[in-house]
Amino acid sequence: MDDSLRFAMSWDAFLKCIDELKSFSDELNDEWVLHKLHDGENGAYLTKKVRRQTFSQIDGGLISFEENLLVDESVPVNGDVTTHEYHVVYSSSYACPVLCLNIWRSNGSLLTIEECWVKFSFSSDDKYNTLTQMEHPVLMKPFITLHPCKTAELIGTFGNSKNIVVSWLSTVGPVIGLNMLTDYARLTY
């Protein structure tokens, strides 16, 4: 690894980035929620819930795709529905942002790490080092997590981005089904 690309993000820089992301999310009605528990390190994190319906058969075909739905539990839907809850947290150990998620089926049961590997098409070569189960640094509960070991190296490549968290989320989020609106790019320049 080239040490010139290694990047350490401070807690204050992380907090500034997620505050900006949350404010812009409000303008876009994109439903990110900022949880502020206290003023100290690891006292805040972002969450977003996305409800998805998977269709396995259409007109007798065997195609499969997912469609984002509004998060309204009172609205009945047909097909396999899952709720994806994404958390953007700060890792003091790695000095970088971390993306965590849990996925619930409509019956309330959580997808296992093995089911997530299949869902997001992780190959046997990279699945253990990329998508893992770790303790949420704030909630202290197990979450499926994009492993932060390469994050510092990755965010070091974002150069002059004015919001490293948005640049990073736009890059790694799609790996686990989190697609950022292109409007967020305005926060990065």
CSV table of C-alpha atoms in Angstrom, one decimal:
chain,number,residue,atom,x,y,z
A,1,MET,CA,0.0,0.0,0.0
A,2,ASP,CA,1.2,3.5,-0.9
A,3,ASP,CA,1.3,5.4,2.4
A,4,SER,CA,0.7,8.7,0.5
A,5,LEU,CA,-2.8,7.4,-0.2
A,6,ARG,CA,-3.5,6.5,3.4
A,7,PHE,CA,-6.0,8.9,5.0
A,8,ALA,CA,-7.1,9.3,8.6
A,9,MET,CA,-10.4,11.1,9.2
A,10,SER,CA,-10.9,12.9,12.5
A,11,TRP,CA,-14.1,12.6,14.4
A,12,ASP,CA,-14.8,16.3,13.8
A,13,ALA,CA,-14.3,16.0,10.1
A,14,PHE,CA,-16.7,13.0,10.0
A,15,LEU,CA,-19.3,14.9,12.0
A,16,LYS,CA,-19.1,17.9,9.7
A,17,CYS,CA,-19.6,15.6,6.7
A,18,ILE,CA,-22.6,13.7,8.1
A,19,ASP,CA,-24.2,17.0,9.2
A,20,GLU,CA,-23.9,18.3,5.6
A,21,LEU,CA,-25.2,15.1,4.2
A,22,LYS,CA,-28.2,15.2,6.5
A,23,SER,CA,-29.0,18.8,5.7
A,24,PHE,CA,-28.9,18.2,2.0
A,25,SER,CA,-30.9,15.0,2.4
A,26,ASP,CA,-33.6,17.1,4.0
A,27,GLU,CA,-33.7,19.4,0.9
A,28,LEU,CA,-34.0,16.3,-1.3
A,29,ASN,CA,-36.5,14.5,0.9
A,30,ASP,CA,-34.1,11.5,0.8
A,31,GLU,CA,-34.9,10.4,4.4
A,32,TRP,CA,-31.4,10.1,6.0
A,33,VAL,CA,-31.8,10.4,9.8
A,34,LEU,CA,-29.0,11.8,12.0
A,35,HIS,CA,-28.9,10.3,15.5
A,36,LYS,CA,-27.0,12.5,18.0
A,37,LEU,CA,-26.6,10.7,21.3
A,38,HIS,CA,-23.9,12.9,22.9
A,39,ASP,CA,-21.2,15.4,21.9
A,40,GLY,CA,-18.2,13.1,22.3
A,41,GLU,CA,-16.6,10.8,19.7
A,42,ASN,CA,-19.0,8.2,18.3
A,43,GLY,CA,-21.9,10.2,19.6
A,44,ALA,CA,-23.6,10.5,16.3
A,45,TYR,CA,-24.4,8.4,13.2
A,46,LEU,CA,-26.6,8.4,10.1
A,47,THR,CA,-29.3,5.9,9.2
A,48,LYS,CA,-31.5,5.3,6.2
A,49,LYS,CA,-34.2,2.7,5.7
A,50,VAL,CA,-35.0,1.4,2.3
A,51,ARG,CA,-37.8,-1.1,1.8
A,52,ARG,CA,-37.4,-3.3,-1.3
A,53,GLN,CA,-39.6,-5.7,-3.1
A,54,THR,CA,-38.0,-8.5,-5.1
A,55,PHE,CA,-39.9,-9.9,-8.1
A,56,SER,CA,-38.8,-13.4,-9.1
A,57,GLN,CA,-41.2,-14.0,-12.0
A,58,ILE,CA,-42.8,-11.7,-14.5
A,59,ASP,CA,-45.0,-13.1,-17.2
A,60,GLY,CA,-43.7,-16.6,-16.6
A,61,GLY,CA,-40.1,-15.5,-17.0
A,62,LEU,CA,-37.3,-16.1,-14.5
A,63,ILE,CA,-35.9,-12.6,-14.2
A,64,SER,CA,-35.3,-11.1,-10.8
A,65,PHE,CA,-34.9,-7.5,-9.8
A,66,GLU,CA,-35.5,-5.2,-6.8
A,67,GLU,CA,-37.6,-2.1,-6.6
A,68,ASN,CA,-37.2,0.5,-3.8
A,69,LEU,CA,-40.5,1.2,-2.0
A,70,LEU,CA,-41.5,3.9,0.3
A,71,VAL,CA,-40.9,2.9,3.9
A,72,ASP,CA,-44.6,2.6,5.0
A,73,GLU,CA,-45.2,-0.6,6.9
A,74,SER,CA,-48.9,-0.2,6.7
A,75,VAL,CA,-49.1,-0.5,3.0
A,76,PRO,CA,-49.4,-4.2,1.9
A,77,VAL,CA,-47.2,-5.3,-1.0
A,78,ASN,CA,-46.9,-8.5,-3.0
A,79,GLY,CA,-43.7,-10.5,-3.4
A,80,ASP,CA,-40.6,-10.8,-1.1
A,81,VAL,CA,-40.2,-7.6,0.8
A,82,THR,CA,-37.1,-6.7,2.8
A,83,THR,CA,-36.2,-3.7,4.8
A,84,HIS,CA,-32.6,-2.5,4.5
A,85,GLU,CA,-31.3,-0.3,7.3
A,86,TYR,CA,-28.0,1.4,6.6
A,87,HIS,CA,-25.9,3.0,9.2
A,88,VAL,CA,-22.9,5.4,8.6
A,89,VAL,CA,-20.8,5.3,11.7
A,90,TYR,CA,-17.3,6.4,12.7
A,91,SER,CA,-14.6,3.9,13.6
A,92,SER,CA,-12.1,5.2,16.1
A,93,SER,CA,-9.9,2.2,15.5
A,94,TYR,CA,-9.6,2.7,11.7
A,95,ALA,CA,-10.1,6.6,11.8
A,96,CYS,CA,-12.6,6.4,9.0
A,97,PRO,CA,-16.3,6.0,8.2
A,98,VAL,CA,-17.9,2.6,8.3
A,99,LEU,CA,-21.0,1.4,6.5
A,100,CYS,CA,-23.2,-1.1,8.4
A,101,LEU,CA,-26.5,-2.6,7.6
A,102,ASN,CA,-29.1,-5.1,8.7
A,103,ILE,CA,-31.7,-6.6,6.4
A,104,TRP,CA,-35.1,-7.8,7.7
A,105,ARG,CA,-37.6,-10.0,5.9
A,106,SER,CA,-41.2,-9.1,6.1
A,107,ASN,CA,-41.6,-11.6,9.0
A,108,GLY,CA,-39.1,-9.7,11.1
A,109,SER,CA,-36.2,-12.2,10.8
A,110,LEU,CA,-32.7,-10.9,9.9
A,111,LEU,CA,-30.8,-12.1,6.9
A,112,THR,CA,-27.6,-13.9,8.0
A,113,ILE,CA,-24.1,-13.0,6.8
A,114,GLU,CA,-24.2,-16.0,4.4
A,115,GLU,CA,-27.5,-14.8,2.9
A,116,CYS,CA,-26.0,-11.3,2.5
A,117,TRP,CA,-23.0,-12.7,0.6
A,118,VAL,CA,-25.4,-14.4,-1.8
A,119,LYS,CA,-27.7,-11.4,-2.1
A,120,PHE,CA,-24.9,-9.1,-3.0
A,121,SER,CA,-23.0,-11.6,-5.1
A,122,PHE,CA,-19.8,-11.8,-3.1
A,123,SER,CA,-17.4,-14.4,-4.5
A,124,SER,CA,-15.7,-16.9,-2.2
A,125,ASP,CA,-12.4,-15.1,-2.6
A,126,ASP,CA,-13.4,-11.8,-1.2
A,127,LYS,CA,-16.4,-12.3,1.0
A,128,TYR,CA,-14.7,-12.7,4.4
A,129,ASN,CA,-12.5,-9.6,3.9
A,130,THR,CA,-15.1,-7.4,2.5
A,131,LEU,CA,-18.5,-8.1,4.0
A,132,THR,CA,-18.4,-9.2,7.6
A,133,GLN,CA,-20.3,-9.2,10.8
A,134,MET,CA,-19.0,-6.7,13.4
A,135,GLU,CA,-20.2,-4.9,16.4
A,136,HIS,CA,-21.8,-1.5,15.7
A,137,PRO,CA,-19.4,1.0,17.3
A,138,VAL,CA,-22.2,3.0,18.8
A,139,LEU,CA,-25.1,0.6,19.4
A,140,MET,CA,-22.7,-2.3,20.4
A,141,LYS,CA,-24.9,-4.8,18.5
A,142,PRO,CA,-23.9,-7.1,15.6
A,143,PHE,CA,-24.3,-5.6,12.1
A,144,ILE,CA,-23.3,-6.7,8.7
A,145,THR,CA,-20.5,-4.3,7.8
A,146,LEU,CA,-18.3,-3.4,4.9
A,147,HIS,CA,-15.0,-4.1,6.5
A,148,PRO,CA,-13.1,-0.8,7.1
A,149,CYS,CA,-9.6,-2.1,6.6
A,150,LYS,CA,-9.2,-0.6,3.1
A,151,THR,CA,-11.4,2.5,3.6
A,152,ALA,CA,-8.5,4.7,4.7
A,153,GLU,CA,-6.7,3.8,1.5
A,154,LEU,CA,-9.8,4.3,-0.6
A,155,ILE,CA,-10.7,7.7,0.8
A,156,GLY,CA,-7.1,8.8,0.3
A,157,THR,CA,-7.8,8.7,-3.5
A,158,PHE,CA,-10.7,11.2,-3.3
A,159,GLY,CA,-8.2,14.1,-3.4
A,160,ASN,CA,-10.1,17.4,-3.2
A,161,SER,CA,-13.5,16.2,-2.3
A,162,LYS,CA,-15.2,18.7,0.1
A,163,ASN,CA,-17.3,15.8,1.6
A,164,ILE,CA,-15.3,12.6,1.9
A,165,VAL,CA,-18.3,10.7,3.4
A,166,VAL,CA,-20.4,11.4,0.3
A,167,SER,CA,-17.6,10.5,-2.1
A,168,TRP,CA,-17.0,7.3,-0.1
A,169,LEU,CA,-20.7,6.4,0.2
A,170,SER,CA,-21.2,7.0,-3.5
A,171,THR,CA,-18.3,4.6,-4.2
A,172,VAL,CA,-19.0,1.7,-1.7
A,173,GLY,CA,-22.7,2.0,-1.1
A,174,PRO,CA,-23.8,0.3,-4.3
A,175,VAL,CA,-21.8,-2.8,-3.3
A,176,ILE,CA,-24.5,-3.5,-0.7
A,177,GLY,CA,-27.4,-1.9,-2.5
A,178,LEU,CA,-27.2,1.7,-1.3
A,179,ASN,CA,-27.3,4.0,-4.2
A,180,MET,CA,-26.8,7.7,-3.6
A,181,LEU,CA,-28.7,10.3,-5.6
A,182,THR,CA,-26.4,12.0,-8.1
A,183,ASP,CA,-27.5,15.4,-6.5
A,184,TYR,CA,-25.2,14.6,-3.6
A,185,ALA,CA,-22.2,15.2,-5.9
A,186,ARG,CA,-22.7,18.9,-5.3
A,187,LEU,CA,-21.4,18.4,-1.7
A,188,THR,CA,-18.1,17.2,-3.0
A,189,TYR,CA,-16.8,20.2,-5.0
